[in-house]
Amino acid sequence: MSKHKMKSYEALLALALFFFVLLECSSYYGIALGRTGLDLGLAKQIPSLTANAIGFVSFSFITKRTTEKARKTIAIVGSVIGAASVLYTLVATNPIIIETLKVVTFFLLGYVAAGVHASTAKLFVRSKHLSLSVGVAHAAGLTLQFVTFLLVPFGIIKALLIIAAVGGLVVFDYRSWEASKSIDFAAIKSKLAQKSYSEEMPNGKINDFDEIVVEQPKKLAGYIIALVALFAFLFNSLYGASSQDSQSFSPFILLDSRVVLAVSGIIAGYLFDFKRGRYAGLAMISVAFVALAAILGVEAGGDPNIGRAVFFLADGFFVVFYTSAFLGLAPHMDDPDLWAGMGRTIANVCAIPTSIPAVLFVETGNIVALTVLLLPTLGITIFFLVKAGMLSFHDPKTNENYILRPSDAFGPRTNATAAQANGSSTATEVHNRNPLQPAGNLSTATTAHTESAQATDEVPGKEKANGFAYSLTDSENGEQAPACNKPNRATSAATTIPTANAPAALTPEEKLQMFAQKYDLTERESEILGAVTASEKTLKATAAGMGISLRTVQHHLTSIYKKTNTQTRTGLTRCFSEFPEN
């Protein structure tokens, strides 16, 4: 078993341990507060869930501003404070003190869990089974917590069990942090989502989600945040209508409901991974319709148990959705450590506020108002699913109205756009993944270079006094870029492409490979060439999308300009678009 696979299994185990600790801490402090006779209903969840969300967010903020020694100190001090909070709860009798200890524990748990999510996002960045792995981890955590809930009574043993579990998460965080130092995450990020659709989906069907994820990760993150809030309102309204309580984070779940919750999470993971997440949106909106029907059925006099069963079914889908969505999206963001656990953060923040309206409507008997509120919510949810590309099933080969970016993976769609599509398409801009499905290995054009040839990557580029400078136009005074450099026939006979015998339309991969061979480009130069010629984004945005620095992009562009005898990005784009005729 490879070292990476072993680390991936460790991450999966840590994620399961997090689900277990979250429920076990809720159970532990719920029992402790129950002994005092205090029952605040929904209000009792607000402080702890808020603290947990703050803990998730603070992880990235703190780790990026502290040294390794300081992080070790924080881990040790935090572990001691957390253990003391859990142990002191056994003897505390004041509900305010117990609630304070609960808040401290949940904050520390959020901080540690954020590290688990960040490491999982990095280790599963190439996995085709991220969602299913999350579903399995969720089911394992539920099962373990249920066993301990039945077999381990409230007392010192339960407290020590929680401390040991959190200690395991801390150890995993430290080990994964050390291991991540040897991972060239920037290189991994630059190769995300660039495998051709045609390799695994011959029918060419993709969804807009794949097109948005790398080009506009922040916009997509906003869409998913909105979806998490909307689904939270819908599903918590379902439980509020059937039991007048929020069950999202309750440990007191019966066995049959727990089985439904665990199995639905695994099914959701499989559906979200199937066909690279193409049916994720369809699955979620279908569950939402079922939830809405269950709410109406319960309020019409149906069995509340049916409503609760549907809630647990929906909740399993929901947990896997928001967890895997942000785990998959995180590597594309500027701060992966922050965004990896954003799903849990948003779910925590939305859990109680989204439950209150349903409970109020049910308690006042105003079910009509609740229904009127839920129907537009469902419509808005569909809107955001469409905006995120989760409900789009166009075929780029046959649907002329399907507008891809200039990086059309399947060549021209119409005669009018044939030249443009054939000229600007590259394999490195084909993004065939969504946040629910990390990318597979990159399938790009590669060239056979010796170590001496690879050394050309390090040749210093043309540098100005104030650093590199490039223009998006040929020049400020309108001069045209020089024509492409024609390689010497004696040295490039093997790589020169006879235009007379050239195929009518090269695939993006073939075109990029031939161009790279003709001008003796390195693999990294080929990747950068594809990125800068297939998009009009700024070099800074291109560098961010590839996970490398702006200076690195500028350095390799200087080398490409020299090899192709061009001076500007526009000239290079023209040179590439006219290839192989030039």
Tab-separated table of C-alpha atoms in Angstrom, residues 158-433:
chain	number	residue	atom	x	y	z
A	158	LYS	CA	-17.116	8.555	28.912
A	159	ALA	CA	-15.070	11.663	29.707
A	160	LEU	CA	-11.787	9.825	29.146
A	161	LEU	CA	-13.150	8.369	25.910
A	162	ILE	CA	-13.910	11.862	24.590
A	163	ILE	CA	-10.478	13.116	25.647
A	164	ALA	CA	-8.768	10.185	23.928
A	165	ALA	CA	-10.761	10.701	20.727
A	166	VAL	CA	-9.941	14.411	20.583
A	167	GLY	CA	-6.318	13.560	21.336
A	168	GLY	CA	-6.355	11.272	18.311
A	169	LEU	CA	-7.572	14.157	16.169
A	170	VAL	CA	-4.782	16.389	17.495
A	171	VAL	CA	-2.168	13.748	16.669
A	172	PHE	CA	-3.593	13.366	13.176
A	173	ASP	CA	-3.503	17.132	12.667
A	174	TYR	CA	0.158	17.260	13.651
A	175	ARG	CA	1.134	14.254	11.500
A	176	SER	CA	-0.738	15.529	8.472
A	177	TRP	CA	0.729	19.009	8.909
A	178	GLU	CA	4.234	17.548	8.907
A	179	ALA	CA	3.443	15.374	5.882
A	180	SER	CA	1.977	18.306	3.947
A	181	LYS	CA	5.348	20.053	4.023
A	182	SER	CA	6.673	17.518	1.509
A	183	ILE	CA	3.668	17.872	-0.809
A	184	ASP	CA	3.973	20.287	-3.707
A	185	PHE	CA	0.394	21.396	-3.313
A	186	ALA	CA	0.840	24.194	-5.832
A	187	ALA	CA	1.785	21.640	-8.481
A	188	ILE	CA	-1.199	19.478	-7.573
A	189	LYS	CA	-3.511	22.469	-7.704
A	190	SER	CA	-2.245	23.441	-11.158
A	191	LYS	CA	-3.208	20.023	-12.487
A	192	LEU	CA	-6.673	19.904	-10.991
A	193	ALA	CA	-9.612	19.335	-13.252
A	194	GLN	CA	-7.693	19.271	-16.509
A	195	LYS	CA	-8.389	15.761	-17.765
A	196	SER	CA	-10.307	15.531	-21.021
A	197	TYR	CA	-13.992	14.752	-20.757
A	198	SER	CA	-13.764	12.402	-23.689
A	199	GLU	CA	-11.507	9.955	-21.837
A	200	GLU	CA	-14.143	8.896	-19.334
A	201	MET	CA	-17.383	10.213	-20.826
A	202	PRO	CA	-17.439	9.394	-24.553
A	203	ASN	CA	-20.870	10.967	-24.918
A	204	GLY	CA	-19.328	14.277	-23.957
A	205	LYS	CA	-22.097	15.211	-21.548
A	206	ILE	CA	-20.965	17.506	-18.807
A	207	ASN	CA	-22.584	20.083	-16.610
A	208	ASP	CA	-21.938	23.767	-16.107
A	209	PHE	CA	-20.697	22.994	-12.597
A	210	ASP	CA	-17.476	21.691	-14.168
A	211	GLU	CA	-17.036	24.926	-16.082
A	212	ILE	CA	-17.518	27.200	-13.072
A	213	VAL	CA	-15.396	25.445	-10.490
A	214	VAL	CA	-11.903	26.549	-11.506
A	215	GLU	CA	-12.772	29.679	-13.445
A	216	GLN	CA	-14.950	31.212	-10.725
A	217	PRO	CA	-14.329	29.341	-7.456
A	218	LYS	CA	-15.399	32.242	-5.244
A	219	LYS	CA	-18.672	32.663	-7.087
A	220	LEU	CA	-19.311	28.936	-6.867
A	221	ALA	CA	-18.511	29.006	-3.151
A	222	GLY	CA	-21.156	31.691	-2.740
A	223	TYR	CA	-23.706	29.560	-4.571
A	224	ILE	CA	-22.968	26.548	-2.382
A	225	ILE	CA	-23.183	28.623	0.801
A	226	ALA	CA	-26.616	29.794	-0.310
A	227	LEU	CA	-27.627	26.210	-1.079
A	228	VAL	CA	-26.463	24.985	2.334
A	229	ALA	CA	-28.530	27.693	4.039
A	230	LEU	CA	-31.608	26.920	1.919
A	231	PHE	CA	-31.384	23.162	2.414
A	232	ALA	CA	-30.832	23.693	6.144
A	233	PHE	CA	-34.014	25.753	6.330
A	234	LEU	CA	-36.006	23.200	4.349
A	235	PHE	CA	-34.819	20.086	6.181
A	236	ASN	CA	-34.901	21.622	9.655
A	237	SER	CA	-38.395	22.895	8.903
A	238	LEU	CA	-39.338	19.297	8.213
A	239	TYR	CA	-38.137	18.155	11.603
A	240	GLY	CA	-39.552	21.210	13.317
A	241	ALA	CA	-42.945	20.465	11.815
A	242	SER	CA	-42.853	16.860	12.972
A	243	SER	CA	-41.261	17.186	16.421
A	244	GLN	CA	-40.840	20.882	17.284
A	245	ASP	CA	-37.144	20.413	17.914
A	246	SER	CA	-33.916	20.518	15.965
A	247	GLN	CA	-32.365	17.100	15.532
A	248	SER	CA	-29.453	18.033	13.315
A	249	PHE	CA	-26.925	17.772	16.139
A	250	SER	CA	-28.784	15.674	18.676
A	251	PRO	CA	-27.077	12.506	19.911
A	252	PHE	CA	-30.319	10.942	21.100
A	253	ILE	CA	-31.201	9.212	17.854
A	254	LEU	CA	-33.002	5.889	17.861
A	255	LEU	CA	-31.454	2.916	16.103
A	256	ASP	CA	-33.865	2.820	13.168
A	257	SER	CA	-33.454	6.537	12.513
A	258	ARG	CA	-29.683	6.204	12.840
A	259	VAL	CA	-29.638	3.409	10.264
A	260	VAL	CA	-31.605	5.589	7.845
A	261	LEU	CA	-29.199	8.474	8.463
A	262	ALA	CA	-26.091	6.347	7.928
A	263	VAL	CA	-27.340	4.474	4.864
A	264	SER	CA	-28.677	7.623	3.208
A	265	GLY	CA	-25.269	9.256	3.635
A	266	ILE	CA	-23.549	6.366	1.886
A	267	ILE	CA	-26.117	6.387	-0.927
A	268	ALA	CA	-25.674	10.134	-1.276
A	269	GLY	CA	-21.905	9.709	-1.511
A	270	TYR	CA	-22.284	7.181	-4.300
A	271	LEU	CA	-24.724	9.366	-6.236
A	272	PHE	CA	-22.557	12.452	-5.832
A	273	ASP	CA	-19.515	10.579	-7.166
A	274	PHE	CA	-21.401	8.914	-10.028
A	275	LYS	CA	-20.514	10.405	-13.421
A	276	ARG	CA	-18.325	12.969	-11.693
A	277	GLY	CA	-21.178	14.422	-9.683
A	278	ARG	CA	-23.435	15.095	-12.644
A	279	TYR	CA	-26.506	14.042	-10.672
A	280	ALA	CA	-25.654	15.707	-7.354
A	281	GLY	CA	-28.058	18.571	-7.921
A	282	LEU	CA	-30.808	16.276	-9.150
A	283	ALA	CA	-30.418	14.081	-6.072
A	284	MET	CA	-30.558	17.022	-3.678
A	285	ILE	CA	-33.580	18.673	-5.258
A	286	SER	CA	-35.390	15.320	-5.356
A	287	VAL	CA	-34.801	14.887	-1.634
A	288	ALA	CA	-35.984	18.470	-1.110
A	289	PHE	CA	-39.250	17.737	-2.922
A	290	VAL	CA	-39.749	14.629	-0.792
A	291	ALA	CA	-39.082	16.686	2.346
A	292	LEU	CA	-41.613	19.316	1.293
A	293	ALA	CA	-44.207	16.643	0.565
A	294	ALA	CA	-43.536	15.085	3.980
A	295	ILE	CA	-44.036	18.442	5.717
A	296	LEU	CA	-47.373	18.938	4.004
A	297	GLY	CA	-48.359	15.345	4.744
A	298	VAL	CA	-47.552	15.591	8.439
A	299	GLU	CA	-49.403	18.868	8.808
A	300	ALA	CA	-52.390	17.380	6.992
A	301	GLY	CA	-52.667	14.778	9.745
A	302	GLY	CA	-50.123	12.201	8.649
A	303	ASP	CA	-47.901	10.157	10.936
A	304	PRO	CA	-45.112	12.365	12.395
A	305	ASN	CA	-42.816	9.335	12.328
A	306	ILE	CA	-42.917	9.504	8.541
A	307	GLY	CA	-41.746	13.098	8.711
A	308	ARG	CA	-38.885	12.173	11.026
A	309	ALA	CA	-37.853	9.277	8.786
A	310	VAL	CA	-37.775	11.563	5.762
A	311	PHE	CA	-35.789	14.095	7.785
A	312	PHE	CA	-33.073	11.565	8.600
A	313	LEU	CA	-33.007	10.471	4.973
A	314	ALA	CA	-32.589	14.077	3.883
A	315	ASP	CA	-30.093	14.860	6.637
A	316	GLY	CA	-27.793	12.060	5.463
A	317	PHE	CA	-27.759	13.570	1.980
A	318	PHE	CA	-27.317	17.042	3.426
A	319	VAL	CA	-24.284	16.216	5.599
A	320	VAL	CA	-22.462	14.518	2.735
A	321	PHE	CA	-23.411	17.339	0.371
A	322	TYR	CA	-22.006	20.251	2.338
A	323	THR	CA	-18.991	18.322	3.642
A	324	SER	CA	-17.801	16.912	0.321
A	325	ALA	CA	-18.712	20.062	-1.621
A	326	PHE	CA	-16.302	22.240	0.325
A	327	LEU	CA	-13.668	19.524	0.680
A	328	GLY	CA	-13.586	19.319	-3.108
A	329	LEU	CA	-13.763	23.065	-3.649
A	330	ALA	CA	-11.104	24.001	-1.086
A	331	PRO	CA	-8.037	23.190	-3.258
A	332	HIS	CA	-9.238	25.742	-5.817
A	333	MET	CA	-9.510	28.537	-3.254
A	334	ASP	CA	-6.784	30.914	-2.126
A	335	ASP	CA	-7.068	29.602	1.441
A	336	PRO	CA	-7.803	25.828	1.326
A	337	ASP	CA	-7.459	25.452	5.101
A	338	LEU	CA	-10.297	27.908	5.640
A	339	TRP	CA	-12.653	26.567	2.985
A	340	ALA	CA	-12.239	22.839	3.627
A	341	GLY	CA	-14.430	22.999	6.727
A	342	MET	CA	-16.709	25.774	5.526
A	343	GLY	CA	-19.557	23.317	4.969
A	344	ARG	CA	-19.714	22.432	8.655
A	345	THR	CA	-19.281	26.095	9.584
A	346	ILE	CA	-22.259	27.214	7.504
A	347	ALA	CA	-24.341	24.254	8.684
A	348	ASN	CA	-23.632	25.168	12.311
A	349	VAL	CA	-24.537	28.803	11.784
A	350	CYS	CA	-27.753	27.940	9.935
A	351	ALA	CA	-28.918	25.022	12.095
A	352	ILE	CA	-30.816	26.943	14.757
A	353	PRO	CA	-31.991	30.052	12.871
A	354	THR	CA	-33.487	27.894	10.139
A	355	SER	CA	-35.350	25.771	12.686
A	356	ILE	CA	-36.952	28.642	14.588
A	357	PRO	CA	-39.439	29.762	11.881
A	358	ALA	CA	-40.836	26.260	11.461
A	359	VAL	CA	-41.240	25.780	15.206
A	360	LEU	CA	-42.960	29.154	15.568
A	361	PHE	CA	-45.354	28.443	12.711
A	362	VAL	CA	-46.178	24.995	14.080
A	363	GLU	CA	-46.692	26.240	17.636
A	364	THR	CA	-49.063	28.954	16.404
A	365	GLY	CA	-50.824	26.543	14.078
A	366	ASN	CA	-50.078	28.743	11.079
A	367	ILE	CA	-49.167	25.941	8.683
A	368	VAL	CA	-50.409	27.859	5.658
A	369	ALA	CA	-47.809	30.557	6.314
A	370	LEU	CA	-45.107	27.897	6.611
A	371	THR	CA	-46.165	26.370	3.292
A	372	VAL	CA	-46.201	29.766	1.604
A	373	LEU	CA	-42.667	30.318	2.906
A	374	LEU	CA	-41.352	26.905	1.858
A	375	LEU	CA	-42.559	26.937	-1.749
A	376	PRO	CA	-40.560	30.042	-2.752
A	377	THR	CA	-37.615	28.591	-0.835
A	378	LEU	CA	-37.729	25.539	-3.061
A	379	GLY	CA	-37.841	27.754	-6.135
A	380	ILE	CA	-34.849	29.777	-4.951
A	381	THR	CA	-32.991	26.533	-4.265
A	382	ILE	CA	-33.559	25.395	-7.841
A	383	PHE	CA	-32.308	28.789	-9.045
A	384	PHE	CA	-29.014	28.420	-7.168
A	385	LEU	CA	-28.617	24.809	-8.290
A	386	VAL	CA	-28.904	25.994	-11.878
A	387	LYS	CA	-26.495	28.878	-11.262
A	388	ALA	CA	-23.999	26.446	-9.761
A	389	GLY	CA	-24.404	24.182	-12.787
A	390	MET	CA	-25.818	21.271	-10.791
A	391	LEU	CA	-28.946	20.962	-12.904
A	392	SER	CA	-27.471	21.250	-16.388
A	393	PHE	CA	-27.145	18.253	-18.701
A	394	HIS	CA	-26.212	19.796	-22.032
A	395	ASP	CA	-24.207	17.959	-24.673
A	396	PRO	CA	-21.528	20.276	-26.078
A	397	LYS	CA	-21.290	18.148	-29.225
A	398	THR	CA	-24.888	18.592	-30.301
A	399	ASN	CA	-26.265	21.581	-28.453
A	400	GLU	CA	-25.216	24.759	-30.225
A	401	ASN	CA	-26.738	26.879	-27.469
A	402	TYR	CA	-24.365	25.438	-24.906
A	403	ILE	CA	-21.753	28.158	-24.568
A	404	LEU	CA	-18.470	26.887	-23.216
A	405	ARG	CA	-15.504	29.041	-22.421
A	406	PRO	CA	-12.919	29.504	-25.192
A	407	SER	CA	-11.446	26.261	-23.865
A	408	ASP	CA	-14.078	24.155	-25.627
A	409	ALA	CA	-12.949	20.569	-25.135
A	410	PHE	CA	-14.731	19.283	-28.211
A	411	GLY	CA	-13.642	21.712	-30.887
A	412	PRO	CA	-15.940	24.021	-32.842
A	413	ARG	CA	-19.669	23.866	-32.232
A	414	THR	CA	-20.713	25.744	-35.348
A	415	ASN	CA	-19.083	26.762	-38.598
A	416	ALA	CA	-19.117	30.374	-37.451
A	417	THR	CA	-17.001	29.576	-34.413
A	418	ALA	CA	-14.864	26.827	-35.884
A	419	ALA	CA	-11.747	28.886	-36.347
A	420	GLN	CA	-11.974	30.466	-32.932
A	421	ALA	CA	-12.694	27.227	-31.091
A	422	ASN	CA	-9.993	25.313	-32.930
A	423	GLY	CA	-7.534	28.090	-32.380
A	424	SER	CA	-7.971	28.719	-28.715
A	425	SER	CA	-8.888	25.349	-27.252
A	426	THR	CA	-6.379	23.662	-25.007
A	427	ALA	CA	-6.424	20.659	-22.789
A	428	THR	CA	-5.213	22.609	-19.830
A	429	GLU	CA	-8.438	24.598	-19.604
A	430	VAL	CA	-10.766	21.593	-19.618
A	431	HIS	CA	-12.171	21.356	-16.111
A	432	ASN	CA	-14.091	18.114	-15.697
A	433	ARG	CA	-14.896	18.139	-12.062
